[in-house]
mmCIF file of C-alpha atoms and ligand atoms in Angstrom:
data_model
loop_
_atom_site.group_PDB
_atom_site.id
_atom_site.type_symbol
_atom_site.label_atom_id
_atom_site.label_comp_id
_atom_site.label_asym_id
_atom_site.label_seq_id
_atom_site.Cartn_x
_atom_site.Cartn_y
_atom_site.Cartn_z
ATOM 1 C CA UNK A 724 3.619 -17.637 7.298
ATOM 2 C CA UNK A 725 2.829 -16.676 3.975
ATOM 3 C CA UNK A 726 4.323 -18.962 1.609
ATOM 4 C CA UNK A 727 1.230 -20.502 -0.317
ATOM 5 C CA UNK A 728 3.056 -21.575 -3.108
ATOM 6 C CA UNK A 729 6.065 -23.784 -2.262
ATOM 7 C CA UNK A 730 8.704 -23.926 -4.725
ATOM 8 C CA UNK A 731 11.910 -26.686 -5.515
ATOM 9 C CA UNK A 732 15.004 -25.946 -6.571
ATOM 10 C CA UNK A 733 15.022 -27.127 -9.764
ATOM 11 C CA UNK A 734 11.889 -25.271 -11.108
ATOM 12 C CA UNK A 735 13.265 -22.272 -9.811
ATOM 13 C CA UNK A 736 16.725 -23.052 -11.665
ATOM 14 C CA UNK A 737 14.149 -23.422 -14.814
ATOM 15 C CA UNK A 738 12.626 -20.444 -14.366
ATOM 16 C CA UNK A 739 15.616 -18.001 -13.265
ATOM 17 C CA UNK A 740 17.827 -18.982 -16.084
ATOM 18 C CA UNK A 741 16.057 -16.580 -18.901
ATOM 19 C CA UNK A 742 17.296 -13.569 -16.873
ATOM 20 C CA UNK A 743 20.999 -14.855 -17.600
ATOM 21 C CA UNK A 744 21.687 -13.654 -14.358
ATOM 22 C CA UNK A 745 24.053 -16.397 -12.869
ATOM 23 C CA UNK A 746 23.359 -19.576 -10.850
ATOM 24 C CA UNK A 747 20.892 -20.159 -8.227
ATOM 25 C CA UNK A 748 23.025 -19.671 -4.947
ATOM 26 C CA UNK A 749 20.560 -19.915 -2.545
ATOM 27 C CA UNK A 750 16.726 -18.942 -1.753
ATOM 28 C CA UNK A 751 14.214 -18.501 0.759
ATOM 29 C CA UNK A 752 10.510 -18.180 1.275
ATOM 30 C CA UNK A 753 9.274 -14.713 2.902
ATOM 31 C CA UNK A 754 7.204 -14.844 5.506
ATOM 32 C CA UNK A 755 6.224 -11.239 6.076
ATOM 33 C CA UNK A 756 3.124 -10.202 3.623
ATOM 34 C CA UNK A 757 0.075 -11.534 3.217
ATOM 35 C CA UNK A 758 -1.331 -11.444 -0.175
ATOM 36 C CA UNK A 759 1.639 -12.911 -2.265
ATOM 37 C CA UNK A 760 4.210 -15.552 -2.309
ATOM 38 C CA UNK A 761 7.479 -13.810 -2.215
ATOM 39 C CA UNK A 762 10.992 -15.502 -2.230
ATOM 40 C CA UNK A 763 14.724 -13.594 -1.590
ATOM 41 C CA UNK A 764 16.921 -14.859 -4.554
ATOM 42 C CA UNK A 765 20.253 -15.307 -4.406
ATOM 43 C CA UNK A 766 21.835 -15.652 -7.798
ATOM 44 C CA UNK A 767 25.522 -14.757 -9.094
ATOM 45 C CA UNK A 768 24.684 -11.133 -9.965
ATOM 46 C CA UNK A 769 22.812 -10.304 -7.150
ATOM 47 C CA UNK A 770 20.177 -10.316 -4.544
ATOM 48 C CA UNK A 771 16.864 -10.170 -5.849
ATOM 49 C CA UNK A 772 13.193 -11.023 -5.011
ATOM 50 C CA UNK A 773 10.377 -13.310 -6.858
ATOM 51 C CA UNK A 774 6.888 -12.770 -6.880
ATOM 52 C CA UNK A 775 4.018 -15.459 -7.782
ATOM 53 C CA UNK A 776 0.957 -13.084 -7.504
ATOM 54 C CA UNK A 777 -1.602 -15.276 -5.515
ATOM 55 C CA UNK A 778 -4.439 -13.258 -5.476
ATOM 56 C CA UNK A 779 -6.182 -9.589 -5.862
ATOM 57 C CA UNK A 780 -6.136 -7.791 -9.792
ATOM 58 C CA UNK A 781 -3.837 -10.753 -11.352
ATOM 59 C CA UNK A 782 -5.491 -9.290 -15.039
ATOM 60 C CA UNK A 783 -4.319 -5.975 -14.482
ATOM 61 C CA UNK A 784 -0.264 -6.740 -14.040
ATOM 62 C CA UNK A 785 1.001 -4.823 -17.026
ATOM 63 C CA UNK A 786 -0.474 -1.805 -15.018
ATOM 64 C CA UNK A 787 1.605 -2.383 -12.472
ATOM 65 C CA UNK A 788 4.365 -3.422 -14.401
ATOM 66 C CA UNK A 789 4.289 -0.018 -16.455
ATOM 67 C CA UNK A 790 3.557 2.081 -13.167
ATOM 68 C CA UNK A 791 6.773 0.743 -11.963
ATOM 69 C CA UNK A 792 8.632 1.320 -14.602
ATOM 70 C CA UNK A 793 7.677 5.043 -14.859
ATOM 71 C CA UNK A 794 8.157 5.175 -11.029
ATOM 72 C CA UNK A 795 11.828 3.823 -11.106
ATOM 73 C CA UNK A 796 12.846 5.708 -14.365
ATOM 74 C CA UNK A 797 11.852 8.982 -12.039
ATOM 75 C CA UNK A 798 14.697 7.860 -9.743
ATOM 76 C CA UNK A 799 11.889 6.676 -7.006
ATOM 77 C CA UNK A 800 13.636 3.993 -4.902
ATOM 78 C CA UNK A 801 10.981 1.079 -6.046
ATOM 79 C CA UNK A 802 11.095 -2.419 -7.269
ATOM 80 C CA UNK A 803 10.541 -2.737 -10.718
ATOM 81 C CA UNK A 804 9.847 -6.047 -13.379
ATOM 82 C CA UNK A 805 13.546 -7.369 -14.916
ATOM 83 C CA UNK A 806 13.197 -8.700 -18.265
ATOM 84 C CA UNK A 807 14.670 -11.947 -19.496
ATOM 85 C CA UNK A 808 17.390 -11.471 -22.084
ATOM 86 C CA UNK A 809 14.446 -11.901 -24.546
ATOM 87 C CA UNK A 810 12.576 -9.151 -23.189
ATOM 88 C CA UNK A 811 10.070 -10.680 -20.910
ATOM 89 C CA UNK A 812 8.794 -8.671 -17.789
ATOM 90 C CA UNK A 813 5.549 -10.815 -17.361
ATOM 91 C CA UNK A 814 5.848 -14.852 -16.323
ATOM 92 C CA UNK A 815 4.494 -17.722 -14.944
ATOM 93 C CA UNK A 816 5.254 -19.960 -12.753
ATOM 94 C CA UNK A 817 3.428 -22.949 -11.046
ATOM 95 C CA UNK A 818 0.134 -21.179 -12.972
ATOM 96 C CA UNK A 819 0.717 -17.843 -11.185
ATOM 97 C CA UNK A 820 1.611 -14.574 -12.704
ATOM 98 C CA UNK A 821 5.332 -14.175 -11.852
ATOM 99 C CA UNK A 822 8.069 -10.907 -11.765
ATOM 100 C CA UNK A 823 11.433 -11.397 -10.558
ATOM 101 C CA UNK A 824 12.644 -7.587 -9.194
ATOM 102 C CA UNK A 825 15.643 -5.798 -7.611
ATOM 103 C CA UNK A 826 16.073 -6.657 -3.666
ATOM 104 C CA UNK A 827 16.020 -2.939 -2.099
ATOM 105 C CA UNK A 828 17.922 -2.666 0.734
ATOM 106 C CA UNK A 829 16.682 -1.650 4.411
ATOM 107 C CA UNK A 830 14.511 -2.695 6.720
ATOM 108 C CA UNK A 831 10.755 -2.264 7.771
ATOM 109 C CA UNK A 832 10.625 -0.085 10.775
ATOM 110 C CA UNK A 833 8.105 -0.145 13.909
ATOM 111 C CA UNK A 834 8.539 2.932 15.631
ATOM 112 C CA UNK A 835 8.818 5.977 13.230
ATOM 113 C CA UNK A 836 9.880 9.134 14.150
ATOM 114 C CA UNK A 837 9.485 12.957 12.413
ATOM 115 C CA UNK A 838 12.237 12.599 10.556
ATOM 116 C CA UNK A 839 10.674 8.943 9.381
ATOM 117 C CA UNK A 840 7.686 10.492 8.571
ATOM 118 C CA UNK A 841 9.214 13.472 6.552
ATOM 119 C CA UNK A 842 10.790 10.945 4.052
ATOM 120 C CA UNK A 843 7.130 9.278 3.254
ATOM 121 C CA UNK A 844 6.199 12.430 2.596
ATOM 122 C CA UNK A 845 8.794 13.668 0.511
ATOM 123 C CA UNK A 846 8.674 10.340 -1.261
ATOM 124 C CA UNK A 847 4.690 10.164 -1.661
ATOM 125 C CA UNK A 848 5.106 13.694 -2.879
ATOM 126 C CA UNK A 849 7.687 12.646 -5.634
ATOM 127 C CA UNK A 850 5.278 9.706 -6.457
ATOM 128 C CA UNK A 851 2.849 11.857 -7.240
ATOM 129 C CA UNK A 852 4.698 14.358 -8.964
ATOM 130 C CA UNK A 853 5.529 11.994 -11.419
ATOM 131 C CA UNK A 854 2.378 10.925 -12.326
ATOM 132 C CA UNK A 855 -0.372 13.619 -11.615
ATOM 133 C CA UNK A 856 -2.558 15.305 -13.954
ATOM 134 C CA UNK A 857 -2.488 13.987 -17.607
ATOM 135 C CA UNK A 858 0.624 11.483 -16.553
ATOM 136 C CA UNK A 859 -1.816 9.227 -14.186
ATOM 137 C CA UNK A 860 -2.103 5.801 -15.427
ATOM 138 C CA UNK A 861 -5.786 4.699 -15.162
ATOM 139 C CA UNK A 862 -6.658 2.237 -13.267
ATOM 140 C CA UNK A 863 -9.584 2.105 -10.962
ATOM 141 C CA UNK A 864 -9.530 0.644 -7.951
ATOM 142 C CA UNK A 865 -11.305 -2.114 -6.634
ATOM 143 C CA UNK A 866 -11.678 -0.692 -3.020
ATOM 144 C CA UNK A 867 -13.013 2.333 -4.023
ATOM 145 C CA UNK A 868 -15.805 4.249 -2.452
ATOM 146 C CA UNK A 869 -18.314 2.088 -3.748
ATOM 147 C CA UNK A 870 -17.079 -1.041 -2.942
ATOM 148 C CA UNK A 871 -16.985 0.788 0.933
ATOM 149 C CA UNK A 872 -20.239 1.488 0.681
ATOM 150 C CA UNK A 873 -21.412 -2.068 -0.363
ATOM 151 C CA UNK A 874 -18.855 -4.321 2.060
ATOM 152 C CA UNK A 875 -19.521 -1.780 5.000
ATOM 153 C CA UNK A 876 -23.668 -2.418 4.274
ATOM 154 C CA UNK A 877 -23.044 -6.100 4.281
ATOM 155 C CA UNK A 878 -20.788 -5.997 7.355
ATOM 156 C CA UNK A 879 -22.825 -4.189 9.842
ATOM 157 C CA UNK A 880 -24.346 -6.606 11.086
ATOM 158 C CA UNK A 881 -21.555 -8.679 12.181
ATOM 159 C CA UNK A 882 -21.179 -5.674 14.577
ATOM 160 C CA UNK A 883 -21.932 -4.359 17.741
ATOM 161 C CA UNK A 884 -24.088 -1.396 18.652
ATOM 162 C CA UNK A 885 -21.295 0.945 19.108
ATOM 163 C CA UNK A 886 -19.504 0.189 16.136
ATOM 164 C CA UNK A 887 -22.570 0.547 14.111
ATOM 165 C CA UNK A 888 -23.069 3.454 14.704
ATOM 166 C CA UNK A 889 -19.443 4.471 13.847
ATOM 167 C CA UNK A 890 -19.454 2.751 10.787
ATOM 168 C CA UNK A 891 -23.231 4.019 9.477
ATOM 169 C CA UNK A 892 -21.417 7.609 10.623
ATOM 170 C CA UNK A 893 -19.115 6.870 8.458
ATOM 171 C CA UNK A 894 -20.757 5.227 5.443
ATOM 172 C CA UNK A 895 -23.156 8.275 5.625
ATOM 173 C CA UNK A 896 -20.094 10.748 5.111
ATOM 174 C CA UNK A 897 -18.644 8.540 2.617
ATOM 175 C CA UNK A 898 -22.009 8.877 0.489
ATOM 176 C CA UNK A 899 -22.570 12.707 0.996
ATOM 177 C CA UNK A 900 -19.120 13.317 0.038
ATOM 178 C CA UNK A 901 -18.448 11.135 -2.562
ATOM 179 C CA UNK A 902 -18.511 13.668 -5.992
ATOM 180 C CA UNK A 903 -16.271 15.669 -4.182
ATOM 181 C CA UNK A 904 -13.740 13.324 -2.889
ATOM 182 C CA UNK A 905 -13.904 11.882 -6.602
ATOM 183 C CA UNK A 906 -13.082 15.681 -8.196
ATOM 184 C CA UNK A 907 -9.639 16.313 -5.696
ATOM 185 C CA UNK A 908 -6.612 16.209 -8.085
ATOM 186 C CA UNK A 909 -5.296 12.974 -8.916
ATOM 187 C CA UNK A 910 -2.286 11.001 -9.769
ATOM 188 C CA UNK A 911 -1.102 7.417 -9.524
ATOM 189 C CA UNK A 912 -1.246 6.560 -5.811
ATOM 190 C CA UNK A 913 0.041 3.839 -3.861
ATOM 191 C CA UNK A 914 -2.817 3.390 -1.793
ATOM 192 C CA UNK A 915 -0.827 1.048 0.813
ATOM 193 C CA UNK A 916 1.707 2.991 2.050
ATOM 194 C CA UNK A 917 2.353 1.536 5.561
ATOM 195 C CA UNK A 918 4.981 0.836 7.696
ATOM 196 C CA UNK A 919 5.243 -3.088 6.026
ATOM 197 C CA UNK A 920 5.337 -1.467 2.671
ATOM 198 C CA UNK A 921 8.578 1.067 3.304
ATOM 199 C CA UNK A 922 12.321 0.327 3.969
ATOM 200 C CA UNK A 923 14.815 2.161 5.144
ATOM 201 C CA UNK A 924 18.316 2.594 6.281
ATOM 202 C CA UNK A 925 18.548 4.620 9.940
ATOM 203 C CA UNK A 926 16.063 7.221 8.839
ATOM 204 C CA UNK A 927 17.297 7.365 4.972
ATOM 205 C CA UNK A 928 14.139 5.539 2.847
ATOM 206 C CA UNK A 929 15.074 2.883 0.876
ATOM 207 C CA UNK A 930 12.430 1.550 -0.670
ATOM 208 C CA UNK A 931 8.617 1.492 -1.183
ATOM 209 C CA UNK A 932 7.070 -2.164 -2.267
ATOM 210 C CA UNK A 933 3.829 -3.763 -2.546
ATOM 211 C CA UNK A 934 1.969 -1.593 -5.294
ATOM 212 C CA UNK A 935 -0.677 -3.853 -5.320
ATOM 213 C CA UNK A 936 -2.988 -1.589 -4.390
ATOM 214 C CA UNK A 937 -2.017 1.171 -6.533
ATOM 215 C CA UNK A 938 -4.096 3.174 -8.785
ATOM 216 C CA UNK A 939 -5.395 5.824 -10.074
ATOM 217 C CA UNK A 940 -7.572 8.832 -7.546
ATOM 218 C CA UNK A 941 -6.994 11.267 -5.154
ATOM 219 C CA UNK A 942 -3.602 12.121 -4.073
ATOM 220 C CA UNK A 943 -5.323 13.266 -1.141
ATOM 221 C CA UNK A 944 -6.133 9.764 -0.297
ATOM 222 C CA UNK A 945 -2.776 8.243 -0.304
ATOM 223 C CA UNK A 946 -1.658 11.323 1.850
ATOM 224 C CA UNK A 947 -4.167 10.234 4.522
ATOM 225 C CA UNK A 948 -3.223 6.299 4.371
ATOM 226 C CA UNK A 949 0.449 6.767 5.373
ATOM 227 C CA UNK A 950 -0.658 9.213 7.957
ATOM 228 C CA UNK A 951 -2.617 7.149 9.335
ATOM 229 C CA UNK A 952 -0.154 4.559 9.469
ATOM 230 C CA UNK A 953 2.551 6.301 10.392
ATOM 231 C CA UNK A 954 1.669 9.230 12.392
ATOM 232 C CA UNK A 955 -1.165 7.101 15.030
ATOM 233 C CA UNK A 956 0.097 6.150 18.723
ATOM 234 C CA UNK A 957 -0.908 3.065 19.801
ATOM 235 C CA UNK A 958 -4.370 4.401 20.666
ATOM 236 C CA UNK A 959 -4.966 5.548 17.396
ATOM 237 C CA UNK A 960 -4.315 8.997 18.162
ATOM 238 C CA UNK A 961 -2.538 11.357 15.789
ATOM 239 C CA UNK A 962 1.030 12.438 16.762
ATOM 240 C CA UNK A 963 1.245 15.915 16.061
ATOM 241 C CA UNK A 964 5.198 16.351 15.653
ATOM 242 C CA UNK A 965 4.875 12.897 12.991
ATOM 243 C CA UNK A 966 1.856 14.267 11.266
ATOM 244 C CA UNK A 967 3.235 17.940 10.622
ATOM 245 C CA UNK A 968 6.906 16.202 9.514
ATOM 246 C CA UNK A 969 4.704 14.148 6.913
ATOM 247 C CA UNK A 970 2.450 16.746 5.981
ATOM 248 C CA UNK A 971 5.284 19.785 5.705
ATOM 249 C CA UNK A 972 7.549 17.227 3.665
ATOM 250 C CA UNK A 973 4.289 16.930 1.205
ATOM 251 C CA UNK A 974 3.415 20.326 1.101
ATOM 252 C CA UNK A 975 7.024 21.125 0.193
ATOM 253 C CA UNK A 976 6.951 19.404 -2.686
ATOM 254 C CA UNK A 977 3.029 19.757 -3.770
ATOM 255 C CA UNK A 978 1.113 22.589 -1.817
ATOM 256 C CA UNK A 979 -2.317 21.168 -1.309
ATOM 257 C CA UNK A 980 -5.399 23.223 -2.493
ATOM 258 C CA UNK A 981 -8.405 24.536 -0.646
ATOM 259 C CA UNK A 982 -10.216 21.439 -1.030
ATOM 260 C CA UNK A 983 -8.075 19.200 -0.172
ATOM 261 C CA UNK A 984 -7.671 21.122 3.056
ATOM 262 C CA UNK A 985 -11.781 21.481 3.356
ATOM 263 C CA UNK A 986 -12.145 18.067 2.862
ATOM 264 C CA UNK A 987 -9.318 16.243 5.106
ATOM 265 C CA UNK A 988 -11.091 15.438 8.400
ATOM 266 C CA UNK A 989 -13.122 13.319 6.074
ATOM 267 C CA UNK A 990 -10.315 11.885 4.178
ATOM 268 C CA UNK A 991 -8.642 10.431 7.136
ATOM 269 C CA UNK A 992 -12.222 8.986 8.173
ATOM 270 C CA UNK A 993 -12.391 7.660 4.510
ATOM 271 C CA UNK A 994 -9.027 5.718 4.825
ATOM 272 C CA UNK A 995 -10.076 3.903 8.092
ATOM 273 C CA UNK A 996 -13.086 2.585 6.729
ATOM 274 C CA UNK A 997 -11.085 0.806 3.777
ATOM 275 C CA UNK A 998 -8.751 -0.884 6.063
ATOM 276 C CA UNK A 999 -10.994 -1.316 9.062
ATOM 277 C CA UNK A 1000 -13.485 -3.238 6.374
ATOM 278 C CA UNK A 1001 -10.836 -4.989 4.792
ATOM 279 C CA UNK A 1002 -9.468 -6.303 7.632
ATOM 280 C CA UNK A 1003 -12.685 -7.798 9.098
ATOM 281 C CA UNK A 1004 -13.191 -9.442 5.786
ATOM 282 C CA UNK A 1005 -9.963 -10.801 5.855
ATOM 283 C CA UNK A 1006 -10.077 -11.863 10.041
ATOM 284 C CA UNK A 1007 -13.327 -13.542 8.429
ATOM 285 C CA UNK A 1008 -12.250 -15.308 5.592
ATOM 286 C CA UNK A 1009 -8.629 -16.303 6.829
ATOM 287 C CA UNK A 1010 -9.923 -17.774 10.047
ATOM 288 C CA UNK A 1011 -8.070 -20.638 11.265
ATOM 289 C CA UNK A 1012 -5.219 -20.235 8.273
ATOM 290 C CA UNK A 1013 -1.839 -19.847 8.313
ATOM 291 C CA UNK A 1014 -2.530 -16.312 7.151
ATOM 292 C CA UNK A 1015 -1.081 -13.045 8.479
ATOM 293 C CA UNK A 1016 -3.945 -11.290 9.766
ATOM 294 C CA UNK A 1017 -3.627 -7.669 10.648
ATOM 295 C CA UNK A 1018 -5.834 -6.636 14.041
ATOM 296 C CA UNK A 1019 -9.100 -4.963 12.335
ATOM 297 C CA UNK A 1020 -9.408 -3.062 15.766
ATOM 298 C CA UNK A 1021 -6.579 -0.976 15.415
ATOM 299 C CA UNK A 1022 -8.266 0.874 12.513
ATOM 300 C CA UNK A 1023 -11.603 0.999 14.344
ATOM 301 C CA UNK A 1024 -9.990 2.963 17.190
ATOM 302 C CA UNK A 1025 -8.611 5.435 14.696
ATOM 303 C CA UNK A 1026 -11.398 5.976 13.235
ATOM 304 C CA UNK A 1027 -12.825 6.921 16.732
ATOM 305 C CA UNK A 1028 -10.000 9.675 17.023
ATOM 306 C CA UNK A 1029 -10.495 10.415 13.418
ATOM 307 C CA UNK A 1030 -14.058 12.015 14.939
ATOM 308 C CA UNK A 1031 -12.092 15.169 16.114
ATOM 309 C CA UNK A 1032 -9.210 16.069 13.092
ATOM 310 C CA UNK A 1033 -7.164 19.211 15.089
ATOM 311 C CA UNK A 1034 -4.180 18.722 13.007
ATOM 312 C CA UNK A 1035 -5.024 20.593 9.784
ATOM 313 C CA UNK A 1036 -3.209 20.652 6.667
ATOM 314 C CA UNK A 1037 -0.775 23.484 5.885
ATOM 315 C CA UNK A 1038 -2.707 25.303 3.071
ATOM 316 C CA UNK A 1039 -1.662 29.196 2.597
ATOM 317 C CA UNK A 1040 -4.551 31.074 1.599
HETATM 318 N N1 LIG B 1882 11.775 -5.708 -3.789
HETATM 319 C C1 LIG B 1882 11.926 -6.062 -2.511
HETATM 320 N N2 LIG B 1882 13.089 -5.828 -1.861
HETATM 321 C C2 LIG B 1882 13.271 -6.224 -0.580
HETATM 322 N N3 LIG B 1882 12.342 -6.882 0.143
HETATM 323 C C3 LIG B 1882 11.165 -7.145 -0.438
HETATM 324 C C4 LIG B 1882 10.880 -6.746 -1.787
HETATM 325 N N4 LIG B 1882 9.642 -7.159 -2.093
HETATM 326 C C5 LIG B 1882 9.154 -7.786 -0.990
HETATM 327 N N5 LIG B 1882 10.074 -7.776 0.004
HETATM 328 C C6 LIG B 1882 9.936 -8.371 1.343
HETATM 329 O O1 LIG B 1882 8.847 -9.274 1.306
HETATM 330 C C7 LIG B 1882 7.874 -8.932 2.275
HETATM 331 C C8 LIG B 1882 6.474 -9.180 1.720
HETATM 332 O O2 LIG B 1882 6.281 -8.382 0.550
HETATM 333 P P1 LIG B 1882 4.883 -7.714 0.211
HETATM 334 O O3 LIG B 1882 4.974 -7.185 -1.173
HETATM 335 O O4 LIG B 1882 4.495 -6.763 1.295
HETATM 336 O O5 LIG B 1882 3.940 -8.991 0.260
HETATM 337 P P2 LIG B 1882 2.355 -9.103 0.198
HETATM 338 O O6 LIG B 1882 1.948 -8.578 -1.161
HETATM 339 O O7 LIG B 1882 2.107 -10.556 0.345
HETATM 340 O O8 LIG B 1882 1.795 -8.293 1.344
HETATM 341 C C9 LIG B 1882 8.131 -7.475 2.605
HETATM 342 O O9 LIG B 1882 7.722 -7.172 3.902
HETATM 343 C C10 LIG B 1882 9.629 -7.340 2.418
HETATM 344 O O10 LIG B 1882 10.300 -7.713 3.591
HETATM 345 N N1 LIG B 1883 -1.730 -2.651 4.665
HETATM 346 C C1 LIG B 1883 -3.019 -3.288 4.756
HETATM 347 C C2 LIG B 1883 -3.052 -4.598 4.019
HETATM 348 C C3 LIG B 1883 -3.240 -4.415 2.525
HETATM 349 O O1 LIG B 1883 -4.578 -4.185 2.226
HETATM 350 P P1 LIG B 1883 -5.413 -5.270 1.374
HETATM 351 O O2 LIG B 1883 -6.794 -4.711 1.271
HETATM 352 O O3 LIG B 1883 -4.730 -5.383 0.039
HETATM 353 O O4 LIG B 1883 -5.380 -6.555 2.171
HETATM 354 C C4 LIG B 1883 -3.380 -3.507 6.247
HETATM 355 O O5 LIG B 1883 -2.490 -3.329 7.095
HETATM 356 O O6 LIG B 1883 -4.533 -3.833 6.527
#
């Protein structure tokens, strides 16, 4: 589980009562997740959820704070900071940056479907509506390109021949491409979007958490993520039917431009590398912990399928 900071009732009664949101009824630590500690609150006027950020860009939480803010005042179904009656989004709590937010209803689904996949896009799509071109939010990330390029040198070792060679493949495209992955239009992306980081209700999305890998880049990039995520059989195939829902749902809302569509094979290739390397970091680091450790395998097998890309993106000329 991922609880790594345990909390007692009465410092939570402490901290809670600013919000002047009703007693403490009940709570409970969340196991699901892996960066955070996150608790479901109970109090009088509602169901909520507390965050004590653990780890990752603790500095840069009035980014994230303001991102969701502009996110939920465009009607996006996303958690968001509450203030304390005096105004406070920002807290701490046992020494660690803390938010209490809304609890969004739904569930985390395993098995998506087209008309799954047609929601994330329709909902990446509004995301990015909302904060492309001179409305993005800057912040860069800190699994970027170049931090691929450096933790994917540094790796290599650790692996065998064949994956080598699919990862210096890879880390070869990365570099040759780089300026003009950089130059596709940008917005605020979520950078995460994954079947653990979406809710819904039957196949009506209810939420999208975990922005803690949001930023500023490529829209592109965030499109290729939740494909990959959500459109892969358990080979790591693509799923044509689930790819074209996500994609057409997108398009819809945000037609993509020649480049993007020039430059998508490699896109997709791009966003296995950052989760197939960040996954063997973590499978290294955690080892032994009581950690929730996602299989770094599953993203090297897509990134074998990623090789051949025959599902295009739908680009009029
Ligand atoms: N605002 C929220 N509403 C409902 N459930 C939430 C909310 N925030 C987090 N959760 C639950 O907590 C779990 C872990 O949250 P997440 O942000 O993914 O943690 P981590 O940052 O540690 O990966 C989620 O899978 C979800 O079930
Ligand atoms: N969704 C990711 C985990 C989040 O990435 P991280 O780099 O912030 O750990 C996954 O499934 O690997």
């Amino acid at each position: 589980m991922s609880v790594f900071t345990p909390l007692a009732r009465p410092e939570l009664e402490t901290f809670l009562a600013p919000y002047g949101l009703g007693r403490l009824i009940d709570f409970q630590g969340i196991a699901a997740g892996s960066e955070n500690t996150n608790f479901f609150i109970s109090l009088e006027q509602g169901e909520f959820v507390l965050t004590l950020v653990e780890r990752g860009p603790v500095a840069e939480m009035p980014f994230f704070i303001e991102l969701l803010d502009v996110l939920h005042d465009a009607d996006l179904p996303v958690p968001y900071a509450l203030r304390t009656t005096d105004g406070v989004a920002l807290r701490e709590l046992k020494g660690k940056p803390a938010l209490l937010q809304p609890r969004l209803a739904g569930k985390h689904i395993k098995d998506a479907n087209a008309q799954h996949c047609a929601q994330v896009g329709d909902l990446l799509g509004h995301l990015h509506l909302a904060t492309q071109g001179e409305k993005v939010l800057e912040r860069k990330t800190d699994r970027g390109l170049d931090w691929m390029l450096s933790e994917g040198a540094q790796l290599i070792s650790h692996l065998d021949d064949a994956q080598q060679r699919l990862l210096q493949d890879a880390l070869s495209e990365i570099e040759a491409h780089k300026a003009q992955i950089l130059a596709l239009p940008r917005a605020n992306v979520h950078a995460d979007l994954f079947r653990d980081n979406a809710m819904f209700e039957g196949t009506h999305l209810t939420g999208l958490i975990d922005f803690y890998n949001a930023c500023s880049g490529p829209m592109l990039y965030d499109v290729a993520i939740a494909l990959n995520d959500w459109c892969s059989d358990a080979d790591g195939v693509i799923d044509g039917q689930r790819a074209r829902a996500l994609l057409g749902a997108y398009a819809g809302l945000r037609p993509f431009t020649a480049k993007e569509a020039e430059l998508w094979p490699t896109m997709l290739r791009v966003a296995c590398v950052r989760f197939w390397l960040s996954r063997l970091i973590a499978a290294e680091s955690f080892a032994g912990q009581d950690v929730l450790i996602h299989d770094p395998a599953e993203f090297e097998h897509r990134l074998v399928q990623r090789q051949h890309v025959t599902v295009q993106l739908p680009f009029a000329l």
